[in-house]
mmCIF file with all atom_site columns, C-alpha atoms in Angstrom:
data_model
loop_
_atom_site.group_PDB
_atom_site.id
_atom_site.type_symbol
_atom_site.label_atom_id
_atom_site.label_alt_id
_atom_site.label_comp_id
_atom_site.label_asym_id
_atom_site.label_entity_id
_atom_site.label_seq_id
_atom_site.pdbx_PDB_ins_code
_atom_site.Cartn_x
_atom_site.Cartn_y
_atom_site.Cartn_z
_atom_site.occupancy
_atom_site.B_iso_or_equiv
_atom_site.pdbx_formal_charge
_atom_site.auth_seq_id
_atom_site.auth_comp_id
_atom_site.auth_asym_id
_atom_site.auth_atom_id
_atom_site.pdbx_PDB_model_num
ATOM 1   C CA . MET F 1 1   ? 0.746   -14.989 17.375  1.00 47.00 ? 1   MET F CA 1
ATOM 2   C CA . SER F 1 2   ? 3.017   -15.780 14.430  1.00 53.00 ? 2   SER F CA 1
ATOM 3   C CA . GLY F 1 3   ? 4.046   -12.173 13.904  1.00 89.00 ? 3   GLY F CA 1
ATOM 4   C CA . VAL F 1 4   ? 3.485   -10.962 10.378  1.00 97.00 ? 4   VAL F CA 1
ATOM 5   C CA . ALA F 1 5   ? 1.100   -12.203 7.697   1.00 97.00 ? 5   ALA F CA 1
ATOM 6   C CA . ILE F 1 6   ? 1.864   -11.216 4.101   1.00 97.00 ? 6   ILE F CA 1
ATOM 7   C CA . VAL F 1 7   ? -1.339  -11.658 2.131   1.00 97.00 ? 7   VAL F CA 1
ATOM 8   C CA . ASP F 1 8   ? -0.967  -13.805 -0.987  1.00 94.00 ? 8   ASP F CA 1
ATOM 9   C CA . TYR F 1 9   ? -3.823  -13.396 -3.459  1.00 90.00 ? 9   TYR F CA 1
ATOM 10  C CA . GLY F 1 10  ? -2.118  -15.211 -6.289  1.00 85.00 ? 10  GLY F CA 1
ATOM 11  C CA . ILE F 1 11  ? -0.773  -12.456 -8.519  1.00 78.00 ? 11  ILE F CA 1
ATOM 12  C CA . ASN F 1 12  ? 1.179   -10.264 -6.148  1.00 71.00 ? 12  ASN F CA 1
ATOM 13  C CA . ASN F 1 13  ? 4.942   -10.452 -5.840  1.00 75.00 ? 13  ASN F CA 1
ATOM 14  C CA . VAL F 1 14  ? 5.521   -11.263 -2.202  1.00 90.00 ? 14  VAL F CA 1
ATOM 15  C CA . ARG F 1 15  ? 9.204   -12.246 -2.258  1.00 93.00 ? 15  ARG F CA 1
ATOM 16  C CA . SER F 1 16  ? 10.710  -8.774  -1.897  1.00 94.00 ? 16  SER F CA 1
ATOM 17  C CA . VAL F 1 17  ? 8.265   -7.889  0.889   1.00 96.00 ? 17  VAL F CA 1
ATOM 18  C CA . LYS F 1 18  ? 9.059   -11.153 2.680   1.00 96.00 ? 18  LYS F CA 1
ATOM 19  C CA . ASN F 1 19  ? 12.782  -10.471 2.377   1.00 96.00 ? 19  ASN F CA 1
ATOM 20  C CA . ALA F 1 20  ? 12.361  -6.970  3.794   1.00 97.00 ? 20  ALA F CA 1
ATOM 21  C CA . VAL F 1 21  ? 10.315  -8.213  6.754   1.00 97.00 ? 21  VAL F CA 1
ATOM 22  C CA . GLU F 1 22  ? 12.930  -10.887 7.482   1.00 97.00 ? 22  GLU F CA 1
ATOM 23  C CA . TYR F 1 23  ? 15.670  -8.236  7.263   1.00 96.00 ? 23  TYR F CA 1
ATOM 24  C CA . CYS F 1 24  ? 13.781  -6.332  9.978   1.00 96.00 ? 24  CYS F CA 1
ATOM 25  C CA . GLY F 1 25  ? 14.115  -9.374  12.233  1.00 95.00 ? 25  GLY F CA 1
ATOM 26  C CA . PHE F 1 26  ? 10.675  -10.952 11.853  1.00 95.00 ? 26  PHE F CA 1
ATOM 27  C CA . ASP F 1 27  ? 9.568   -14.350 10.552  1.00 94.00 ? 27  ASP F CA 1
ATOM 28  C CA . PRO F 1 28  ? 6.609   -13.662 8.245   1.00 96.00 ? 28  PRO F CA 1
ATOM 29  C CA . VAL F 1 29  ? 4.123   -16.130 6.839   1.00 96.00 ? 29  VAL F CA 1
ATOM 30  C CA . VAL F 1 30  ? 2.887   -15.730 3.246   1.00 96.00 ? 30  VAL F CA 1
ATOM 31  C CA . THR F 1 31  ? -0.720  -16.825 3.222   1.00 96.00 ? 31  THR F CA 1
ATOM 32  C CA . HIS F 1 32  ? -4.348  -16.330 2.306   1.00 94.00 ? 32  HIS F CA 1
ATOM 33  C CA . ASP F 1 33  ? -5.479  -18.648 5.093   1.00 96.00 ? 33  ASP F CA 1
ATOM 34  C CA . ALA F 1 34  ? -7.989  -17.067 7.456   1.00 96.00 ? 34  ALA F CA 1
ATOM 35  C CA . ASP F 1 35  ? -6.548  -18.706 10.575  1.00 96.00 ? 35  ASP F CA 1
ATOM 36  C CA . ALA F 1 36  ? -2.976  -17.673 9.736   1.00 96.00 ? 36  ALA F CA 1
ATOM 37  C CA . ILE F 1 37  ? -4.034  -14.068 9.173   1.00 97.00 ? 37  ILE F CA 1
ATOM 38  C CA . ALA F 1 38  ? -6.091  -14.139 12.369  1.00 96.00 ? 38  ALA F CA 1
ATOM 39  C CA . ASP F 1 39  ? -3.059  -15.447 14.259  1.00 96.00 ? 39  ASP F CA 1
ATOM 40  C CA . ALA F 1 40  ? -0.736  -12.686 13.039  1.00 97.00 ? 40  ALA F CA 1
ATOM 41  C CA . SER F 1 41  ? -0.123  -9.479  14.923  1.00 97.00 ? 41  SER F CA 1
ATOM 42  C CA . HIS F 1 42  ? 0.503   -7.399  11.741  1.00 98.00 ? 42  HIS F CA 1
ATOM 43  C CA . VAL F 1 43  ? -0.799  -7.787  8.181   1.00 98.00 ? 43  VAL F CA 1
ATOM 44  C CA . ILE F 1 44  ? 0.773   -6.593  4.916   1.00 98.00 ? 44  ILE F CA 1
ATOM 45  C CA . LEU F 1 45  ? -1.038  -6.459  1.563   1.00 97.00 ? 45  LEU F CA 1
ATOM 46  C CA . PRO F 1 46  ? 1.514   -6.196  -1.277  1.00 95.00 ? 46  PRO F CA 1
ATOM 47  C CA . GLY F 1 47  ? 0.491   -5.353  -4.787  1.00 86.00 ? 47  GLY F CA 1
ATOM 48  C CA . VAL F 1 48  ? 1.716   -5.882  -8.321  1.00 81.00 ? 48  VAL F CA 1
ATOM 49  C CA . GLY F 1 49  ? -0.396  -6.093  -11.455 1.00 84.00 ? 49  GLY F CA 1
ATOM 50  C CA . ALA F 1 50  ? -3.818  -4.888  -12.529 1.00 91.00 ? 50  ALA F CA 1
ATOM 51  C CA . PHE F 1 51  ? -6.484  -3.625  -10.138 1.00 93.00 ? 51  PHE F CA 1
ATOM 52  C CA . GLY F 1 52  ? -9.362  -5.627  -11.637 1.00 92.00 ? 52  GLY F CA 1
ATOM 53  C CA . ASP F 1 53  ? -7.502  -8.949  -11.639 1.00 92.00 ? 53  ASP F CA 1
ATOM 54  C CA . ALA F 1 54  ? -6.356  -8.371  -8.064  1.00 94.00 ? 54  ALA F CA 1
ATOM 55  C CA . MET F 1 55  ? -9.889  -7.743  -6.812  1.00 95.00 ? 55  MET F CA 1
ATOM 56  C CA . ILE F 1 56  ? -11.210 -10.828 -8.636  1.00 94.00 ? 56  ILE F CA 1
ATOM 57  C CA . ASN F 1 57  ? -8.629  -12.984 -6.861  1.00 94.00 ? 57  ASN F CA 1
ATOM 58  C CA . ILE F 1 58  ? -9.192  -11.315 -3.498  1.00 96.00 ? 58  ILE F CA 1
ATOM 59  C CA . ARG F 1 59  ? -12.939 -11.866 -3.641  1.00 96.00 ? 59  ARG F CA 1
ATOM 60  C CA . ALA F 1 60  ? -12.618 -15.416 -5.011  1.00 96.00 ? 60  ALA F CA 1
ATOM 61  C CA . ARG F 1 61  ? -10.473 -16.389 -2.015  1.00 95.00 ? 61  ARG F CA 1
ATOM 62  C CA . GLY F 1 62  ? -12.606 -14.544 0.520   1.00 96.00 ? 62  GLY F CA 1
ATOM 63  C CA . ILE F 1 63  ? -9.664  -12.345 1.451   1.00 97.00 ? 63  ILE F CA 1
ATOM 64  C CA . ASP F 1 64  ? -11.860 -9.238  1.442   1.00 97.00 ? 64  ASP F CA 1
ATOM 65  C CA . GLU F 1 65  ? -13.962 -10.749 4.230   1.00 97.00 ? 65  GLU F CA 1
ATOM 66  C CA . ILE F 1 66  ? -10.898 -11.941 6.170   1.00 97.00 ? 66  ILE F CA 1
ATOM 67  C CA . LEU F 1 67  ? -9.318  -8.477  6.044   1.00 98.00 ? 67  LEU F CA 1
ATOM 68  C CA . GLU F 1 68  ? -12.598 -6.818  6.971   1.00 98.00 ? 68  GLU F CA 1
ATOM 69  C CA . ARG F 1 69  ? -12.706 -8.864  10.170  1.00 98.00 ? 69  ARG F CA 1
ATOM 70  C CA . GLN F 1 70  ? -9.049  -8.716  11.128  1.00 98.00 ? 70  GLN F CA 1
ATOM 71  C CA . VAL F 1 71  ? -8.197  -5.166  10.101  1.00 98.00 ? 71  VAL F CA 1
ATOM 72  C CA . ARG F 1 72  ? -11.385 -3.115  10.162  1.00 97.00 ? 72  ARG F CA 1
ATOM 73  C CA . GLU F 1 73  ? -13.242 -4.861  12.977  1.00 97.00 ? 73  GLU F CA 1
ATOM 74  C CA . LYS F 1 74  ? -10.365 -6.057  15.200  1.00 97.00 ? 74  LYS F CA 1
ATOM 75  C CA . GLY F 1 75  ? -8.007  -3.181  14.468  1.00 97.00 ? 75  GLY F CA 1
ATOM 76  C CA . LYS F 1 76  ? -4.939  -5.207  13.542  1.00 97.00 ? 76  LYS F CA 1
ATOM 77  C CA . PRO F 1 77  ? -2.027  -3.059  12.261  1.00 98.00 ? 77  PRO F CA 1
ATOM 78  C CA . PHE F 1 78  ? -2.143  -3.145  8.463   1.00 98.00 ? 78  PHE F CA 1
ATOM 79  C CA . LEU F 1 79  ? 0.169   -1.910  5.714   1.00 98.00 ? 79  LEU F CA 1
ATOM 80  C CA . ALA F 1 80  ? -0.769  -1.950  2.025   1.00 98.00 ? 80  ALA F CA 1
ATOM 81  C CA . VAL F 1 81  ? 1.874   -1.446  -0.664  1.00 97.00 ? 81  VAL F CA 1
ATOM 82  C CA . CYS F 1 82  ? 1.571   0.008   -4.196  1.00 96.00 ? 82  CYS F CA 1
ATOM 83  C CA . LEU F 1 83  ? -1.411  -1.694  -5.866  1.00 96.00 ? 83  LEU F CA 1
ATOM 84  C CA . GLY F 1 84  ? -2.337  -2.892  -2.390  1.00 97.00 ? 84  GLY F CA 1
ATOM 85  C CA . MET F 1 85  ? -2.895  0.747   -1.417  1.00 98.00 ? 85  MET F CA 1
ATOM 86  C CA . GLN F 1 86  ? -5.012  1.389   -4.519  1.00 97.00 ? 86  GLN F CA 1
ATOM 87  C CA . LEU F 1 87  ? -7.223  -1.602  -3.659  1.00 97.00 ? 87  LEU F CA 1
ATOM 88  C CA . LEU F 1 88  ? -8.365  0.302   -0.546  1.00 98.00 ? 88  LEU F CA 1
ATOM 89  C CA . ALA F 1 89  ? -10.140 2.873   -2.753  1.00 98.00 ? 89  ALA F CA 1
ATOM 90  C CA . ASN F 1 90  ? -13.770 2.857   -3.873  1.00 97.00 ? 90  ASN F CA 1
ATOM 91  C CA . THR F 1 91  ? -12.997 2.413   -7.559  1.00 95.00 ? 91  THR F CA 1
ATOM 92  C CA . SER F 1 92  ? -10.238 2.324   -10.164 1.00 94.00 ? 92  SER F CA 1
ATOM 93  C CA . GLU F 1 93  ? -10.373 3.370   -13.800 1.00 89.00 ? 93  GLU F CA 1
ATOM 94  C CA . GLU F 1 94  ? -7.485  1.004   -14.694 1.00 87.00 ? 94  GLU F CA 1
ATOM 95  C CA . HIS F 1 95  ? -8.557  -1.066  -17.736 1.00 80.00 ? 95  HIS F CA 1
ATOM 96  C CA . ALA F 1 96  ? -12.120 0.197   -17.327 1.00 73.00 ? 96  ALA F CA 1
ATOM 97  C CA . ASP F 1 97  ? -12.417 0.181   -21.112 1.00 68.00 ? 97  ASP F CA 1
ATOM 98  C CA . ASP F 1 98  ? -16.164 -0.275  -21.060 1.00 72.00 ? 98  ASP F CA 1
ATOM 99  C CA . GLY F 1 99  ? -16.508 2.845   -18.947 1.00 72.00 ? 99  GLY F CA 1
ATOM 100 C CA . VAL F 1 100 ? -17.352 0.935   -15.790 1.00 77.00 ? 100 VAL F CA 1
ATOM 101 C CA . ALA F 1 101 ? -14.745 1.422   -13.063 1.00 87.00 ? 101 ALA F CA 1
ATOM 102 C CA . HIS F 1 102 ? -13.547 -1.561  -11.076 1.00 91.00 ? 102 HIS F CA 1
ATOM 103 C CA . ARG F 1 103 ? -14.800 -1.676  -7.512  1.00 94.00 ? 103 ARG F CA 1
ATOM 104 C CA . GLY F 1 104 ? -12.234 -1.797  -4.703  1.00 97.00 ? 104 GLY F CA 1
ATOM 105 C CA . LEU F 1 105 ? -12.458 -2.562  -1.010  1.00 98.00 ? 105 LEU F CA 1
ATOM 106 C CA . GLY F 1 106 ? -13.816 0.928   -0.308  1.00 98.00 ? 106 GLY F CA 1
ATOM 107 C CA . TRP F 1 107 ? -11.936 1.476   2.938   1.00 98.00 ? 107 TRP F CA 1
ATOM 108 C CA . PHE F 1 108 ? -10.990 5.023   1.898   1.00 98.00 ? 108 PHE F CA 1
ATOM 109 C CA . ASP F 1 109 ? -13.228 7.541   0.166   1.00 98.00 ? 109 ASP F CA 1
ATOM 110 C CA . ALA F 1 110 ? -11.008 7.724   -2.879  1.00 97.00 ? 110 ALA F CA 1
ATOM 111 C CA . ASP F 1 111 ? -10.767 6.743   -6.518  1.00 97.00 ? 111 ASP F CA 1
ATOM 112 C CA . VAL F 1 112 ? -7.784  5.528   -8.512  1.00 97.00 ? 112 VAL F CA 1
ATOM 113 C CA . GLN F 1 113 ? -7.036  7.530   -11.633 1.00 95.00 ? 113 GLN F CA 1
ATOM 114 C CA . ARG F 1 114 ? -4.435  7.398   -14.391 1.00 95.00 ? 114 ARG F CA 1
ATOM 115 C CA . LEU F 1 115 ? -1.400  9.618   -13.868 1.00 96.00 ? 115 LEU F CA 1
ATOM 116 C CA . MET F 1 116 ? -1.537  12.644  -16.166 1.00 95.00 ? 116 MET F CA 1
ATOM 117 C CA . PRO F 1 117 ? 1.598   14.722  -15.461 1.00 95.00 ? 117 PRO F CA 1
ATOM 118 C CA . ASN F 1 118 ? 1.549   18.261  -16.804 1.00 95.00 ? 118 ASN F CA 1
ATOM 119 C CA . ASP F 1 119 ? 5.071   17.821  -18.185 1.00 94.00 ? 119 ASP F CA 1
ATOM 120 C CA . PRO F 1 120 ? 5.055   15.749  -21.437 1.00 91.00 ? 120 PRO F CA 1
ATOM 121 C CA . ALA F 1 121 ? 8.674   14.779  -20.809 1.00 94.00 ? 121 ALA F CA 1
ATOM 122 C CA . LEU F 1 122 ? 7.616   12.705  -17.807 1.00 96.00 ? 122 LEU F CA 1
ATOM 123 C CA . LYS F 1 123 ? 7.010   9.098   -18.798 1.00 95.00 ? 123 LYS F CA 1
ATOM 124 C CA . ILE F 1 124 ? 4.277   6.730   -17.711 1.00 95.00 ? 124 ILE F CA 1
ATOM 125 C CA . PRO F 1 125 ? 4.659   4.469   -15.810 1.00 95.00 ? 125 PRO F CA 1
ATOM 126 C CA . HIS F 1 126 ? 6.281   6.569   -13.151 1.00 96.00 ? 126 HIS F CA 1
ATOM 127 C CA . MET F 1 127 ? 9.338   4.452   -12.340 1.00 97.00 ? 127 MET F CA 1
ATOM 128 C CA . GLY F 1 128 ? 12.166  5.427   -10.045 1.00 97.00 ? 128 GLY F CA 1
ATOM 129 C CA . TRP F 1 129 ? 13.046  7.376   -6.955  1.00 98.00 ? 129 TRP F CA 1
ATOM 130 C CA . ASN F 1 130 ? 10.948  10.273  -5.776  1.00 97.00 ? 130 ASN F CA 1
ATOM 131 C CA . MET F 1 131 ? 10.885  12.448  -2.684  1.00 98.00 ? 131 MET F CA 1
ATOM 132 C CA . VAL F 1 132 ? 7.812   12.409  -0.476  1.00 98.00 ? 132 VAL F CA 1
ATOM 133 C CA . ALA F 1 133 ? 6.680   15.546  1.334   1.00 98.00 ? 133 ALA F CA 1
ATOM 134 C CA . LYS F 1 134 ? 4.915   14.984  4.625   1.00 97.00 ? 134 LYS F CA 1
ATOM 135 C CA . GLU F 1 135 ? 1.471   16.431  5.171   1.00 97.00 ? 135 GLU F CA 1
ATOM 136 C CA . ARG F 1 136 ? 1.543   15.237  8.761   1.00 97.00 ? 136 ARG F CA 1
ATOM 137 C CA . ASN F 1 137 ? 3.504   12.983  11.083  1.00 97.00 ? 137 ASN F CA 1
ATOM 138 C CA . HIS F 1 138 ? 2.763   9.282   11.385  1.00 98.00 ? 138 HIS F CA 1
ATOM 139 C CA . PRO F 1 139 ? 4.379   6.439   13.392  1.00 98.00 ? 139 PRO F CA 1
ATOM 140 C CA . ILE F 1 140 ? 5.572   4.615   10.233  1.00 98.00 ? 140 ILE F CA 1
ATOM 141 C CA . LEU F 1 141 ? 7.746   7.673   9.496   1.00 98.00 ? 141 LEU F CA 1
ATOM 142 C CA . ALA F 1 142 ? 9.142   7.946   13.010  1.00 97.00 ? 142 ALA F CA 1
ATOM 143 C CA . ASN F 1 143 ? 12.799  8.984   13.199  1.00 95.00 ? 143 ASN F CA 1
ATOM 144 C CA . ILE F 1 144 ? 13.093  9.338   9.413   1.00 97.00 ? 144 ILE F CA 1
ATOM 145 C CA . ARG F 1 145 ? 14.416  12.745  8.443   1.00 96.00 ? 145 ARG F CA 1
ATOM 146 C CA . GLU F 1 146 ? 12.307  14.632  5.903   1.00 95.00 ? 146 GLU F CA 1
ATOM 147 C CA . SER F 1 147 ? 15.418  15.015  3.758   1.00 96.00 ? 147 SER F CA 1
ATOM 148 C CA . ASN F 1 148 ? 15.616  11.190  3.579   1.00 97.00 ? 148 ASN F CA 1
ATOM 149 C CA . LEU F 1 149 ? 12.038  10.573  2.435   1.00 98.00 ? 149 LEU F CA 1
ATOM 150 C CA . ALA F 1 150 ? 13.035  9.207   -0.981  1.00 98.00 ? 150 ALA F CA 1
ATOM 151 C CA . PHE F 1 151 ? 11.233  6.052   -2.090  1.00 98.00 ? 151 PHE F CA 1
ATOM 152 C CA . TYR F 1 152 ? 10.994  3.831   -5.158  1.00 98.00 ? 152 TYR F CA 1
ATOM 153 C CA . PHE F 1 153 ? 7.829   4.110   -7.246  1.00 97.00 ? 153 PHE F CA 1
ATOM 154 C CA . VAL F 1 154 ? 6.459   1.935   -10.079 1.00 96.00 ? 154 VAL F CA 1
ATOM 155 C CA . HIS F 1 155 ? 2.917   2.846   -11.130 1.00 96.00 ? 155 HIS F CA 1
ATOM 156 C CA . SER F 1 156 ? 0.698   4.337   -13.811 1.00 95.00 ? 156 SER F CA 1
ATOM 157 C CA . PHE F 1 157 ? -2.303  5.064   -11.595 1.00 96.00 ? 157 PHE F CA 1
ATOM 158 C CA . ALA F 1 158 ? -2.653  6.805   -8.259  1.00 96.00 ? 158 ALA F CA 1
ATOM 159 C CA . MET F 1 159 ? -5.219  7.304   -5.540  1.00 97.00 ? 159 MET F CA 1
ATOM 160 C CA . ARG F 1 160 ? -7.099  10.570  -5.184  1.00 97.00 ? 160 ARG F CA 1
ATOM 161 C CA . CYS F 1 161 ? -8.561  10.945  -1.679  1.00 98.00 ? 161 CYS F CA 1
ATOM 162 C CA . ARG F 1 162 ? -11.617 13.071  -1.000  1.00 97.00 ? 162 ARG F CA 1
ATOM 163 C CA . ASP F 1 163 ? -10.672 13.435  2.684   1.00 97.00 ? 163 ASP F CA 1
ATOM 164 C CA . ALA F 1 164 ? -7.413  15.371  2.925   1.00 97.00 ? 164 ALA F CA 1
ATOM 165 C CA . GLY F 1 165 ? -7.032  14.074  6.469   1.00 97.00 ? 165 GLY F CA 1
ATOM 166 C CA . ASP F 1 166 ? -6.301  10.591  5.112   1.00 98.00 ? 166 ASP F CA 1
ATOM 167 C CA . VAL F 1 167 ? -3.169  11.772  3.302   1.00 98.00 ? 167 VAL F CA 1
ATOM 168 C CA . VAL F 1 168 ? 0.174   11.537  5.127   1.00 98.00 ? 168 VAL F CA 1
ATOM 169 C CA . GLY F 1 169 ? 2.428   12.437  2.218   1.00 98.00 ? 169 GLY F CA 1
ATOM 170 C CA . PHE F 1 170 ? 2.568   13.464  -1.413  1.00 98.00 ? 170 PHE F CA 1
ATOM 171 C CA . ALA F 1 171 ? 5.147   13.021  -4.143  1.00 98.00 ? 171 ALA F CA 1
ATOM 172 C CA . GLN F 1 172 ? 5.346   15.296  -7.162  1.00 97.00 ? 172 GLN F CA 1
ATOM 173 C CA . TYR F 1 173 ? 5.448   13.827  -10.657 1.00 97.00 ? 173 TYR F CA 1
ATOM 174 C CA . GLY F 1 174 ? 4.080   16.560  -12.871 1.00 97.00 ? 174 GLY F CA 1
ATOM 175 C CA . GLN F 1 175 ? 1.098   16.517  -10.526 1.00 97.00 ? 175 GLN F CA 1
ATOM 176 C CA . PRO F 1 176 ? 0.612   15.777  -6.838  1.00 97.00 ? 176 PRO F CA 1
ATOM 177 C CA . VAL F 1 177 ? 0.738   12.005  -6.297  1.00 98.00 ? 177 VAL F CA 1
ATOM 178 C CA . THR F 1 178 ? -0.756  10.538  -3.145  1.00 98.00 ? 178 THR F CA 1
ATOM 179 C CA . ALA F 1 179 ? 2.176   8.641   -1.675  1.00 98.00 ? 179 ALA F CA 1
ATOM 180 C CA . ILE F 1 180 ? 1.139   7.676   1.875   1.00 98.00 ? 180 ILE F CA 1
ATOM 181 C CA . ILE F 1 181 ? -2.311  7.392   3.420   1.00 98.00 ? 181 ILE F CA 1
ATOM 182 C CA . ALA F 1 182 ? -3.321  6.362   6.917   1.00 98.00 ? 182 ALA F CA 1
ATOM 183 C CA . ARG F 1 183 ? -6.266  6.193   9.222   1.00 98.00 ? 183 ARG F CA 1
ATOM 184 C CA . ASP F 1 184 ? -6.492  4.469   12.627  1.00 98.00 ? 184 ASP F CA 1
ATOM 185 C CA . ASN F 1 185 ? -4.662  1.102   12.360  1.00 98.00 ? 185 ASN F CA 1
ATOM 186 C CA . ILE F 1 186 ? -4.354  1.254   8.555   1.00 98.00 ? 186 ILE F CA 1
ATOM 187 C CA . ALA F 1 187 ? -1.429  2.668   6.578   1.00 98.00 ? 187 ALA F CA 1
ATOM 188 C CA . ALA F 1 188 ? -0.538  2.372   2.908   1.00 98.00 ? 188 ALA F CA 1
ATOM 189 C CA . THR F 1 189 ? 2.141   3.512   0.517   1.00 98.00 ? 189 THR F CA 1
ATOM 190 C CA . GLN F 1 190 ? 2.021   4.005   -3.242  1.00 98.00 ? 190 GLN F CA 1
ATOM 191 C CA . PHE F 1 191 ? 5.774   3.379   -3.386  1.00 98.00 ? 191 PHE F CA 1
ATOM 192 C CA . HIS F 1 192 ? 7.591   0.149   -2.552  1.00 97.00 ? 192 HIS F CA 1
ATOM 193 C CA . PRO F 1 193 ? 9.250   0.469   0.888   1.00 97.00 ? 193 PRO F CA 1
ATOM 194 C CA . GLU F 1 194 ? 10.692  -3.033  0.405   1.00 96.00 ? 194 GLU F CA 1
ATOM 195 C CA . LYS F 1 195 ? 12.648  -1.710  -2.611  1.00 96.00 ? 195 LYS F CA 1
ATOM 196 C CA . SER F 1 196 ? 13.576  1.651   -1.084  1.00 97.00 ? 196 SER F CA 1
ATOM 197 C CA . GLN F 1 197 ? 16.822  0.649   0.587   1.00 96.00 ? 197 GLN F CA 1
ATOM 198 C CA . ASP F 1 198 ? 17.598  1.961   4.089   1.00 97.00 ? 198 ASP F CA 1
ATOM 199 C CA . THR F 1 199 ? 14.698  4.418   4.335   1.00 98.00 ? 199 THR F CA 1
ATOM 200 C CA . GLY F 1 200 ? 12.228  1.804   3.148   1.00 98.00 ? 200 GLY F CA 1
ATOM 201 C CA . ILE F 1 201 ? 13.543  -0.698  5.669   1.00 97.00 ? 201 ILE F CA 1
ATOM 202 C CA . GLU F 1 202 ? 13.198  1.907   8.416   1.00 98.00 ? 202 GLU F CA 1
ATOM 203 C CA . LEU F 1 203 ? 9.585   2.514   7.408   1.00 98.00 ? 203 LEU F CA 1
ATOM 204 C CA . MET F 1 204 ? 8.891   -1.232  7.393   1.00 97.00 ? 204 MET F CA 1
ATOM 205 C CA . SER F 1 205 ? 10.544  -1.607  10.782  1.00 97.00 ? 205 SER F CA 1
ATOM 206 C CA . ASN F 1 206 ? 8.428   1.244   12.166  1.00 98.00 ? 206 ASN F CA 1
ATOM 207 C CA . PHE F 1 207 ? 5.287   -0.465  10.888  1.00 98.00 ? 207 PHE F CA 1
ATOM 208 C CA . LEU F 1 208 ? 6.242   -3.857  12.324  1.00 97.00 ? 208 LEU F CA 1
ATOM 209 C CA . ARG F 1 209 ? 6.663   -2.274  15.762  1.00 96.00 ? 209 ARG F CA 1
ATOM 210 C CA . TRP F 1 210 ? 3.553   -0.111  15.494  1.00 97.00 ? 210 TRP F CA 1
ATOM 211 C CA . ASN F 1 211 ? 0.813   -0.755  18.038  1.00 95.00 ? 211 ASN F CA 1
ATOM 212 C CA . PRO F 1 212 ? -1.991  1.690   17.249  1.00 94.00 ? 212 PRO F CA 1
#
């Protein structure tokens, strides 16, 4: 196996994720090729941009089917980042101007909704460092002190899960913000671990050594 596949669906910024994986001592491949993803031991789905555009590209390249086989059927360890995490939801209201929500991969019973903090002084997008409070332990957080769970966020929308058991951690930004979700071999973060300095690198390293 080649190690780590970073999924490239054409509009996601993969460079910072690739750099972080290399810093952890791995040699990742950036790809949307089915064989390369099948050959990898771990898969990462980064995310930057709009939900609808991302899903169009993912479906056009057949990446949804590749991930279904490798992650959901074969149980390969999988980490989704920022928009990548949102793509795991049923739907997103981002740019759903005609009232019809965009359809996601539907791996989690959740919808993506615009952030609406109860403090008008808080700006959207939510950009910057924020503490994450654990709801439960998870291997990607192994050996990270709760006092060090500060990560870098950039987003205007967030996932709302119907199953509380899927949520590993919340941030607070004038409302509870789902920050980490996980189930079986799948984990995802709303924040960018690859931009979260030492703690983010530790989380990435935990994921890359995770064998669920």
